[in-house]
C-alpha positions as a Python dict, from the first residue, in 0.01 Angstrom:
ca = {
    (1, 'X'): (0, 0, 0),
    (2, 'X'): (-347, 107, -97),
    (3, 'X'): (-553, 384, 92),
    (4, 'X'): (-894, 476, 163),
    (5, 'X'): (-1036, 827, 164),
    (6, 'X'): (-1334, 933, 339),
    (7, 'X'): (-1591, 1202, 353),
    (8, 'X'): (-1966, 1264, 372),
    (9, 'X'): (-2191, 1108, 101),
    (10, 'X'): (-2363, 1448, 76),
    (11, 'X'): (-2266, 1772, 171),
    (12, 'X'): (-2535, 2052, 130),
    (13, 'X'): (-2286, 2346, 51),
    (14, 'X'): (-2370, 2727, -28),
    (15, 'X'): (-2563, 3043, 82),
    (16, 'X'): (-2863, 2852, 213),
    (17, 'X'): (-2784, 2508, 192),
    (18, 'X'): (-2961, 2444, 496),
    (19, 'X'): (-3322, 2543, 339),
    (20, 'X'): (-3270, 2185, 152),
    (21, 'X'): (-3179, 2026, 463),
    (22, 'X'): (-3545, 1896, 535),
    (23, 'X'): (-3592, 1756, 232),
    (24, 'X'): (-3283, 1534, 254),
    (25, 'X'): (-3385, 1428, 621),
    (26, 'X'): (-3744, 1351, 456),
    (27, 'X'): (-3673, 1077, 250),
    (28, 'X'): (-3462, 879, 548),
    (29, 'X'): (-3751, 756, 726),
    (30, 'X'): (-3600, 962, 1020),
    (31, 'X'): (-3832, 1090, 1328),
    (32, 'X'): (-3680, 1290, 1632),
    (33, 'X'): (-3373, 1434, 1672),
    (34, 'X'): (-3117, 1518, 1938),
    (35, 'X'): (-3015, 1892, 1828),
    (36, 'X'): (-2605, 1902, 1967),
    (37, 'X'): (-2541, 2300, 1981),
    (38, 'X'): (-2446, 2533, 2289),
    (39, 'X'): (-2658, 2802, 2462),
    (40, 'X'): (-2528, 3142, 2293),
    (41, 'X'): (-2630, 2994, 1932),
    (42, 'X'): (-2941, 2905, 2103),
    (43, 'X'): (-2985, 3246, 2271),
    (44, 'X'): (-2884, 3460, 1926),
    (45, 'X'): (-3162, 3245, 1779),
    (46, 'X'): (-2905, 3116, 1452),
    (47, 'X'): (-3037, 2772, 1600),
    (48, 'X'): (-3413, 2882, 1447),
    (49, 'X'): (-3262, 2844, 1157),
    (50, 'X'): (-3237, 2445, 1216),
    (51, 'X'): (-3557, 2421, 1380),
    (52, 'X'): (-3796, 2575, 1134),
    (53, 'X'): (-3653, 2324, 863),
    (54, 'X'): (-3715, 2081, 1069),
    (55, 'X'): (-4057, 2115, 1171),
    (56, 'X'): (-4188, 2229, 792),
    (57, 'X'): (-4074, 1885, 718),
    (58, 'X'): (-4273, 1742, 1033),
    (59, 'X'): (-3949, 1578, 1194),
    (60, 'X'): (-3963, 1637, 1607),
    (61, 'X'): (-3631, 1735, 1777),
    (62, 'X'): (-3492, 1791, 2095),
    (63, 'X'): (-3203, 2032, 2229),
    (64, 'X'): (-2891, 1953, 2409),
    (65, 'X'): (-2678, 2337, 2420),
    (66, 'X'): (-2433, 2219, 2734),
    (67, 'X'): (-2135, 2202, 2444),
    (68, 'X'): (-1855, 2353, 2571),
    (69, 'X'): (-1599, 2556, 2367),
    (70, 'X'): (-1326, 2240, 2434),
    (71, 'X'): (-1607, 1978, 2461),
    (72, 'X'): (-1551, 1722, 2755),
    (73, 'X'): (-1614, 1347, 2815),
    (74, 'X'): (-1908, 1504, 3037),
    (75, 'X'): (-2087, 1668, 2792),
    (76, 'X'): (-2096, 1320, 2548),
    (77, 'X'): (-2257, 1144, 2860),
    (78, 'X'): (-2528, 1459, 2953),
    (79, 'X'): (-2569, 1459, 2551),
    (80, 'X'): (-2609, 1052, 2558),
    (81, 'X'): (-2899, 1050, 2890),
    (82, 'X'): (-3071, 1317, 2689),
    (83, 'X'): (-3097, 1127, 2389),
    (84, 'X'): (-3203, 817, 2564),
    (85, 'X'): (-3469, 1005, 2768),
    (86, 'X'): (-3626, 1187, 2433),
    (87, 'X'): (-3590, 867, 2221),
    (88, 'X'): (-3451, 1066, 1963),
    (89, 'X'): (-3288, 807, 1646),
    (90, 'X'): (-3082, 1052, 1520),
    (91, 'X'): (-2831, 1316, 1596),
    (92, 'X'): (-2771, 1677, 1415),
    (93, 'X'): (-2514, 1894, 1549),
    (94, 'X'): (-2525, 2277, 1480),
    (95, 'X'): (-2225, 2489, 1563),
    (96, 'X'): (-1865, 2475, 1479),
    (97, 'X'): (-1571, 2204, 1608),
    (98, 'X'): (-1703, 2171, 1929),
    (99, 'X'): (-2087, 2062, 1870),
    (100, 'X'): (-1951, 1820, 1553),
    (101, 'X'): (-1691, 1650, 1795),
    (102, 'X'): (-1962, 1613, 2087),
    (103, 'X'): (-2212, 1499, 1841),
    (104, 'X'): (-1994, 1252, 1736),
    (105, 'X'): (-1912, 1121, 2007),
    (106, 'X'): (-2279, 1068, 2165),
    (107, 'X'): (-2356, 876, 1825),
    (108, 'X'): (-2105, 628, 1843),
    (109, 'X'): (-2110, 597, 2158),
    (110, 'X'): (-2478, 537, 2187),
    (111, 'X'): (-2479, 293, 1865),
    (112, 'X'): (-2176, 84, 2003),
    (113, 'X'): (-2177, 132, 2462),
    (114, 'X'): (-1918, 193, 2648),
    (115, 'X'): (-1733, 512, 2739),
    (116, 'X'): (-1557, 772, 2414),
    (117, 'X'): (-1296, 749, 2626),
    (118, 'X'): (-1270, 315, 2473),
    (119, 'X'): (-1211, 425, 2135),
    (120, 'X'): (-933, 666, 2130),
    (121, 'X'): (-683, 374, 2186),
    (122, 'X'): (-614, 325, 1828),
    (123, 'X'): (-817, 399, 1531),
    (124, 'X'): (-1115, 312, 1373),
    (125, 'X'): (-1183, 103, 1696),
    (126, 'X'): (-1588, 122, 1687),
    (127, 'X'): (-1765, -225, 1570),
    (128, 'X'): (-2082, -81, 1455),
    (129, 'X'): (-2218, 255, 1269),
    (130, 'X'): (-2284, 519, 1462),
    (131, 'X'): (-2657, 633, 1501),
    (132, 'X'): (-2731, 849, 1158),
    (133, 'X'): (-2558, 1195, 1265),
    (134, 'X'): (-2632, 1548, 1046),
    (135, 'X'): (-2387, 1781, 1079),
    (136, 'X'): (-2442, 2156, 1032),
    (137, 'X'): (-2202, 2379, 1016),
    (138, 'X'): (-2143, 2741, 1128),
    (139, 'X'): (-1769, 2809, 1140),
    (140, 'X'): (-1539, 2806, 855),
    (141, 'X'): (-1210, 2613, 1042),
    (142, 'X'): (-1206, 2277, 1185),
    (143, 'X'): (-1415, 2109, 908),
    (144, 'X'): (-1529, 1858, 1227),
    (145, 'X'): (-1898, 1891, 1031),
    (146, 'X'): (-1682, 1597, 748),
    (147, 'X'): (-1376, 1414, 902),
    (148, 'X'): (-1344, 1090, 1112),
    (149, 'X'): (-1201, 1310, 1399),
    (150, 'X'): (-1320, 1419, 1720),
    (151, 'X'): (-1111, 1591, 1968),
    (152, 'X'): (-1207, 1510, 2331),
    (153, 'X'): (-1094, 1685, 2697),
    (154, 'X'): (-1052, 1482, 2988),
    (155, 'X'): (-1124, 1725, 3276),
    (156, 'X'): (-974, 1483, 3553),
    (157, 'X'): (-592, 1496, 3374),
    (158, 'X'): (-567, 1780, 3208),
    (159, 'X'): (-545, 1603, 2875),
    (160, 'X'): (-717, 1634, 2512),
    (161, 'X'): (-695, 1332, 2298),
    (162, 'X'): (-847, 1305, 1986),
    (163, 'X'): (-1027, 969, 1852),
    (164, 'X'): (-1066, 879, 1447),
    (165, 'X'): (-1308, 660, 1350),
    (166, 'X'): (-1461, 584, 1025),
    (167, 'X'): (-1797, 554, 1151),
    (168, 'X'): (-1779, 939, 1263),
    (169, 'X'): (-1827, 1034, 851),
    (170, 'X'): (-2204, 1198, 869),
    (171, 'X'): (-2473, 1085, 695),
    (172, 'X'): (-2530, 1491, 561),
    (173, 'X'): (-2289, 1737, 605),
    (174, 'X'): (-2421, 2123, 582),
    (175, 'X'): (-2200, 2428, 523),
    (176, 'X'): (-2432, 2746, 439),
    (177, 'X'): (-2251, 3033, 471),
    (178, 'X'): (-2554, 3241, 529),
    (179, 'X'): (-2488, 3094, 899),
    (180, 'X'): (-2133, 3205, 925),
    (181, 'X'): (-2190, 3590, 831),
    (182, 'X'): (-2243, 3675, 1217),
    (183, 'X'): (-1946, 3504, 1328),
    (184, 'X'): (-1696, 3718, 1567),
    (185, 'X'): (-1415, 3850, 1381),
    (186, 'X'): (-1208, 3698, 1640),
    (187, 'X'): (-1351, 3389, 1571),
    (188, 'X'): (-1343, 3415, 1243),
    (189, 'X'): (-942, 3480, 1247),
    (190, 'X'): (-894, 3179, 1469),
    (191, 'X'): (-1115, 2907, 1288),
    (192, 'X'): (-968, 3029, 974),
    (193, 'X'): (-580, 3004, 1093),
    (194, 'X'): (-698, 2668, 1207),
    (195, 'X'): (-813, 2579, 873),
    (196, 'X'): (-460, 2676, 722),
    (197, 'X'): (-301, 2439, 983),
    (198, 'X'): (-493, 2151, 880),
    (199, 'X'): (-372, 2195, 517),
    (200, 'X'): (-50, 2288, 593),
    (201, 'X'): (6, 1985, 819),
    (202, 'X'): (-180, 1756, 554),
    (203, 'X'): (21, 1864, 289),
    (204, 'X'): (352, 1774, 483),
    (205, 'X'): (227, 1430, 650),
    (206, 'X'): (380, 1098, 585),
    (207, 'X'): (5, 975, 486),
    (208, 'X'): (-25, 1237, 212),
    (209, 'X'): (-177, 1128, -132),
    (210, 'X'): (-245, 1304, -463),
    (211, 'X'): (-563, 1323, -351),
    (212, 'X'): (-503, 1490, -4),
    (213, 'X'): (-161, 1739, -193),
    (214, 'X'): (-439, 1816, -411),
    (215, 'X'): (-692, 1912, -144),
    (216, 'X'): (-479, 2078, 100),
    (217, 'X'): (-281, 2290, -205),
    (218, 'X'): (-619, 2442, -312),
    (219, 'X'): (-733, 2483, 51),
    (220, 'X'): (-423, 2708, 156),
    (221, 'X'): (-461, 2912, -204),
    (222, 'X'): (-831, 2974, -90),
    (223, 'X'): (-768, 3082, 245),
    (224, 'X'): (-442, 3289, 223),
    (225, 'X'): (-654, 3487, -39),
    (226, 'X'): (-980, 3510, 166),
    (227, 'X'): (-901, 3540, 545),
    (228, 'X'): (-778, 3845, 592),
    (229, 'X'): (-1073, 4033, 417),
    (230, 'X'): (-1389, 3834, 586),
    (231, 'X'): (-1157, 3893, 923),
    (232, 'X'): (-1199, 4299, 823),
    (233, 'X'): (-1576, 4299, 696),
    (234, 'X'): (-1766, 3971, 817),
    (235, 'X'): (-2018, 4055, 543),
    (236, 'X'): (-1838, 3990, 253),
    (237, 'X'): (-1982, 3709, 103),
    (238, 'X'): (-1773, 3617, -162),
    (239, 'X'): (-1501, 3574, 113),
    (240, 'X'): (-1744, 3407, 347),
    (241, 'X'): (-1812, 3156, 65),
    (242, 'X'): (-1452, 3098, -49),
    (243, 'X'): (-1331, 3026, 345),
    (244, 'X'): (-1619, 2769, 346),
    (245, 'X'): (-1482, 2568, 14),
    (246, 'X'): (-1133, 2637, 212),
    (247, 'X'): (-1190, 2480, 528),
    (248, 'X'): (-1378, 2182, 404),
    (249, 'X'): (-1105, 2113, 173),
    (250, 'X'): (-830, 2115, 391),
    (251, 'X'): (-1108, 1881, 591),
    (252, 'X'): (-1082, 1627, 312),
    (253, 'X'): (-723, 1661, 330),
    (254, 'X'): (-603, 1580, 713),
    (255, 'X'): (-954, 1390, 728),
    (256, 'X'): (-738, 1128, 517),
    (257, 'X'): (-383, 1211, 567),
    (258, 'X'): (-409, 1321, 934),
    (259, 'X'): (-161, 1596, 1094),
    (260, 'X'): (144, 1675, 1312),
    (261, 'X'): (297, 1813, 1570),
    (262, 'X'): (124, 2147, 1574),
    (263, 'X'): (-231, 1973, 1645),
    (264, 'X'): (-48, 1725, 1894),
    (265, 'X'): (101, 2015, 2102),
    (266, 'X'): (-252, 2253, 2025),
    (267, 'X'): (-431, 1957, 2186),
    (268, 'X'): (-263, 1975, 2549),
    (269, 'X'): (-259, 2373, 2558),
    (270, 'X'): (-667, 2334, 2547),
    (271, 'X'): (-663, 2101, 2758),
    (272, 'X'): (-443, 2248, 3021),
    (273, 'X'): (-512, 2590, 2971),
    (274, 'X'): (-850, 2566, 2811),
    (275, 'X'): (-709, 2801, 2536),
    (276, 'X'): (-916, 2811, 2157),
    (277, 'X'): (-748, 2529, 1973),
    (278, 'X'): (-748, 2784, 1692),
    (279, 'X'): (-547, 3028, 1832),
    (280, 'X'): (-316, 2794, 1960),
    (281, 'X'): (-256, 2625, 1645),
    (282, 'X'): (-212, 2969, 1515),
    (283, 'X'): (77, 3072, 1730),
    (284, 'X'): (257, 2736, 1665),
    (285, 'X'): (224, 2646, 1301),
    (286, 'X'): (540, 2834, 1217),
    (287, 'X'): (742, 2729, 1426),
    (288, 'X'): (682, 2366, 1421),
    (289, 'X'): (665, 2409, 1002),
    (290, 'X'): (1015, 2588, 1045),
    (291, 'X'): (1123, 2233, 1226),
    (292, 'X'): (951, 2007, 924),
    (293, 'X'): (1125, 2228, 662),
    (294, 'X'): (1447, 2044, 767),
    (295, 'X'): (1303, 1746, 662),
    (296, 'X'): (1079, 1814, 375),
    (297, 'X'): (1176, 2152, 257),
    (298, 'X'): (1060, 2059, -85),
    (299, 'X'): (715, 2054, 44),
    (300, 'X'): (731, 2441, 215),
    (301, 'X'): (812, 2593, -158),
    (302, 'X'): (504, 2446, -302),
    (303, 'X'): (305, 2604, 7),
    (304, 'X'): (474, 2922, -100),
    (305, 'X'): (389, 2892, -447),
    (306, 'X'): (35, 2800, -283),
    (307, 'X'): (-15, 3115, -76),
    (308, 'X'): (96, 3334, -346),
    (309, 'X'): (459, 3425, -342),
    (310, 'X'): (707, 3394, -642),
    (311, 'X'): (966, 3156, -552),
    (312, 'X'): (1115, 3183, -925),
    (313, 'X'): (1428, 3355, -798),
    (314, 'X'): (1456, 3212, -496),
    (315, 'X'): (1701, 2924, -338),
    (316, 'X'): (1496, 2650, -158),
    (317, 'X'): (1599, 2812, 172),
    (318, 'X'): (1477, 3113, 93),
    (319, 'X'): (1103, 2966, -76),
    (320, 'X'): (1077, 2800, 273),
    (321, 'X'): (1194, 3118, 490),
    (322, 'X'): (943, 3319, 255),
    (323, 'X'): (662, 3082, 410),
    (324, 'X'): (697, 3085, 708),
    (325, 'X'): (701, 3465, 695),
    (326, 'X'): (366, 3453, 570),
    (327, 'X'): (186, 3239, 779),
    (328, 'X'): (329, 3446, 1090),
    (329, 'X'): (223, 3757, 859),
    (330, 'X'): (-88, 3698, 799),
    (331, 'X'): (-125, 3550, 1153),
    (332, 'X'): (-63, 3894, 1245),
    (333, 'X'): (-288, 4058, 1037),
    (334, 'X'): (-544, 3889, 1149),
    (335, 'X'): (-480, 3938, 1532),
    (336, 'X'): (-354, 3564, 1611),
    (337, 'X'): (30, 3629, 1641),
    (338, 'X'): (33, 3596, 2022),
    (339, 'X'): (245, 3473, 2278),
    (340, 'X'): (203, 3143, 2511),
    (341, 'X'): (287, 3354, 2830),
    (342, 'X'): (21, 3667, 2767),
    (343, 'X'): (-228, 3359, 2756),
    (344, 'X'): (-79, 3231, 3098),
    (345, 'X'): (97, 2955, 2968),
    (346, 'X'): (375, 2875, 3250),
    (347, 'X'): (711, 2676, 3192),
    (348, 'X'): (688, 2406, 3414),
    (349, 'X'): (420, 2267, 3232),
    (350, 'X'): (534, 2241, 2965),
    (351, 'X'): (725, 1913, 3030),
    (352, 'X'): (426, 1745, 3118),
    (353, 'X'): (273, 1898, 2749),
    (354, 'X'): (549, 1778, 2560),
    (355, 'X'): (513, 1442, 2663),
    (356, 'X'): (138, 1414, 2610),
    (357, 'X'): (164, 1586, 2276),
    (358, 'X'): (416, 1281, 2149),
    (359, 'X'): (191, 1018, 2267),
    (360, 'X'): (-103, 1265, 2064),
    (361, 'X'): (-234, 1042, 1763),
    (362, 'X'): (-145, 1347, 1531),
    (363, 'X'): (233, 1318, 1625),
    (364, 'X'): (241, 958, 1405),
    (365, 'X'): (208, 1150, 1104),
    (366, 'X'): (433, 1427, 1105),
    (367, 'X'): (745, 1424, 892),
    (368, 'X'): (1044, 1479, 1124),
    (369, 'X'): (1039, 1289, 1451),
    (370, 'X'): (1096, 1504, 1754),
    (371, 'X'): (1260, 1435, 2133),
    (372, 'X'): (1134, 1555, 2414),
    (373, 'X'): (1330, 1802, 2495),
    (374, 'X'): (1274, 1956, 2090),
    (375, 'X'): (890, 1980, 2126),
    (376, 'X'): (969, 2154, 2455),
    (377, 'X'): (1185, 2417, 2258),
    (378, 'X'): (913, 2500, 2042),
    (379, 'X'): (682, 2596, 2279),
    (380, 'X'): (967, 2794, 2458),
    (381, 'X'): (985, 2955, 2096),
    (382, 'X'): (650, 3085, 2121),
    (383, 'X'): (662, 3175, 2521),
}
């Protein structure tokens, strides 16, 4: 069976890369664009940073900032009637996850009609390229700024659902870490445990290649040994610059091997609860890896070797045992080890959860198939 890997054809990467952003737009014969961002980036004036590029080069723009942190169906269609009243031809997003996945959206869905909703019923469902989309990036964690996902909240159900499309690749990805020095350290901790989860989850999927083990084995050595200190002092840029690499590698990774049952389940707490899909994935990627270890334990002891501990003397139990330990450690260090319940999480929804999360597109790639009634047990694991 062959397989196809995807990713941006350039990605503008460094302390900054977005001063050569212009330049690149330049020679595209590209005129006005919709700016996809949300109104505290807007207000702390990191969106400047965008707009002076922009017009030294002489390219117009407008702004959309309605993104919300889970980005709904709702914002694509404010973001779409925008773009079609500015006759902007092109779309740059600015922010982390939830700009990239709201850009996305409005681009294919402006280049191909309908509703976002149309193309998360299987994948790679759009006929046509989206309209050229620029992503730039401020966050070091979901790596939305280079994959063919986009995770979407339907307000009216109480669901999330994520589409993958191969037209959602950007034209330009940006990743200056310059732009991530102010982040929260809360944020920080949460995009970066979400950054783990997307290697972790890569590196066990049934769609894993050399290419994606490879990826996702370097992203977890680069983040295990970075987190924690840009978590403590946001300023360090050597850290800042490593989580960057980090999260844009595990990007690479589930971009083309996909994820599990820890996304799946992450996706119907946000949309329930409206919880951070960081956090969230935070407080379950243990436990759900401590349920895929009985299927691919082999697979755990290289992430142990990966984040640093010496499974030499070890039995395979104990390699896997030793990392789980550390992803709930360092979890805790960095002030995501929480509970379901403190977050409000209630029991009887978790039914309805479990049952959404196994018909989540993630859930067809993880590597031990789960009933029901298990996926319900591991969020009663985490209560």
């Amino acid at each position: 069976m062959s397989n196809v890997f995807y990713m941006p054809p350039v990605t503008l990467m460094g302390p900054n890369a977005i001063q050569s952003l212009g330049a690149e737009l330049a020679s595209k014969e590209l005129k006005k664009a919709l700016i996809v961002t949300d109104g505290v980036l807007v207000e702390v004036g990191l969106v400047s940073k965008l707009t002076d590029e922009l017009k030294a080069h002489n390219l117009d723009f407008v702004i959309y900032d309605g993104v919300q942190p889970n980005p709904t169906e709702k914002n694509i269609e404010d973001g779409l009637a925008l773009l079609a009243q500015s006759n902007a031809d092109f779309v740059i997003s600015f922010g982390g996850g939830s700009s990239h996945d709201t850009a996305k959206g409005i681009a294919l869905v402006a280049a191909n009609g309908g509703h976002i909703r149309d193309y998360s019923k299987g994948v790679h469902l759009s006929k046509k390229p989206q309209l050229p989309l620029v992503t730039v990036n401020t966050t070091a964690g979901t790596a939305s700024e280079m994959t063919v996902f986009a995770i979407i909240t339907n307000q009216e159900d109480e669901t999330k659902y994520p589409v993958v499309d191969k037209h959602f690749t950007p034209i330009i990805a940006v990743n200056d870490s310059e732009l991530m020095v102010a982040m929260p350290k809360f944020l920080t901790a949460t995009t970066g445990m979400d950054a783990l989860t997307h290697a972790v989850e890569a590196y066990v999927s049934t769609a894993a290649t050399p290419i994606t083990d490879a990826s996702a084995i370097k992203a977890i050595e680069l983040i295990v040994n970075n987190l924690e200190a840009v978590v403590n002092n946001g300023q360090d840029r050597a850290a800042r610059d490593a989580m960057q690499y980090g999260e844009y590698l595990a990007g690479m990774a589930f971009s083309n091997a996909s994820l599990g049952y820890v996304h799946s389940m992450a996706h119907q707490l946000g949309g329930v609860y409206d919880l951070s899909h960081g956090l969230c994935n935070a407080i379950l990627l243990a436990e759900v890896s401590r349920f895929n270890a009985q299927q691919v334990p082999e697979r755990f002891v290289d992430i142990a070797k990966a984040m640093g501990i010496d499974t030499a003397a070890m039995t395979q139990e104990q390699a896997v045992n030793a990392a789980l330990e550390a992803i709930d450690a360092l979890s805790e260090k960095v002030g995501t080890k929480q509970r379901l319940a403190d977050l409000g999480v209630t029991e009887d929804k978790l039914a309805f959860m479990a049952q959404n999360a196994l018909n989540d597109a993630c859930s067809l790639t993880n590597p031990r198939k789960a009933s029901l009634e298990e996926i319900v047990n591991i969020f009663k694991a985490r209560m």
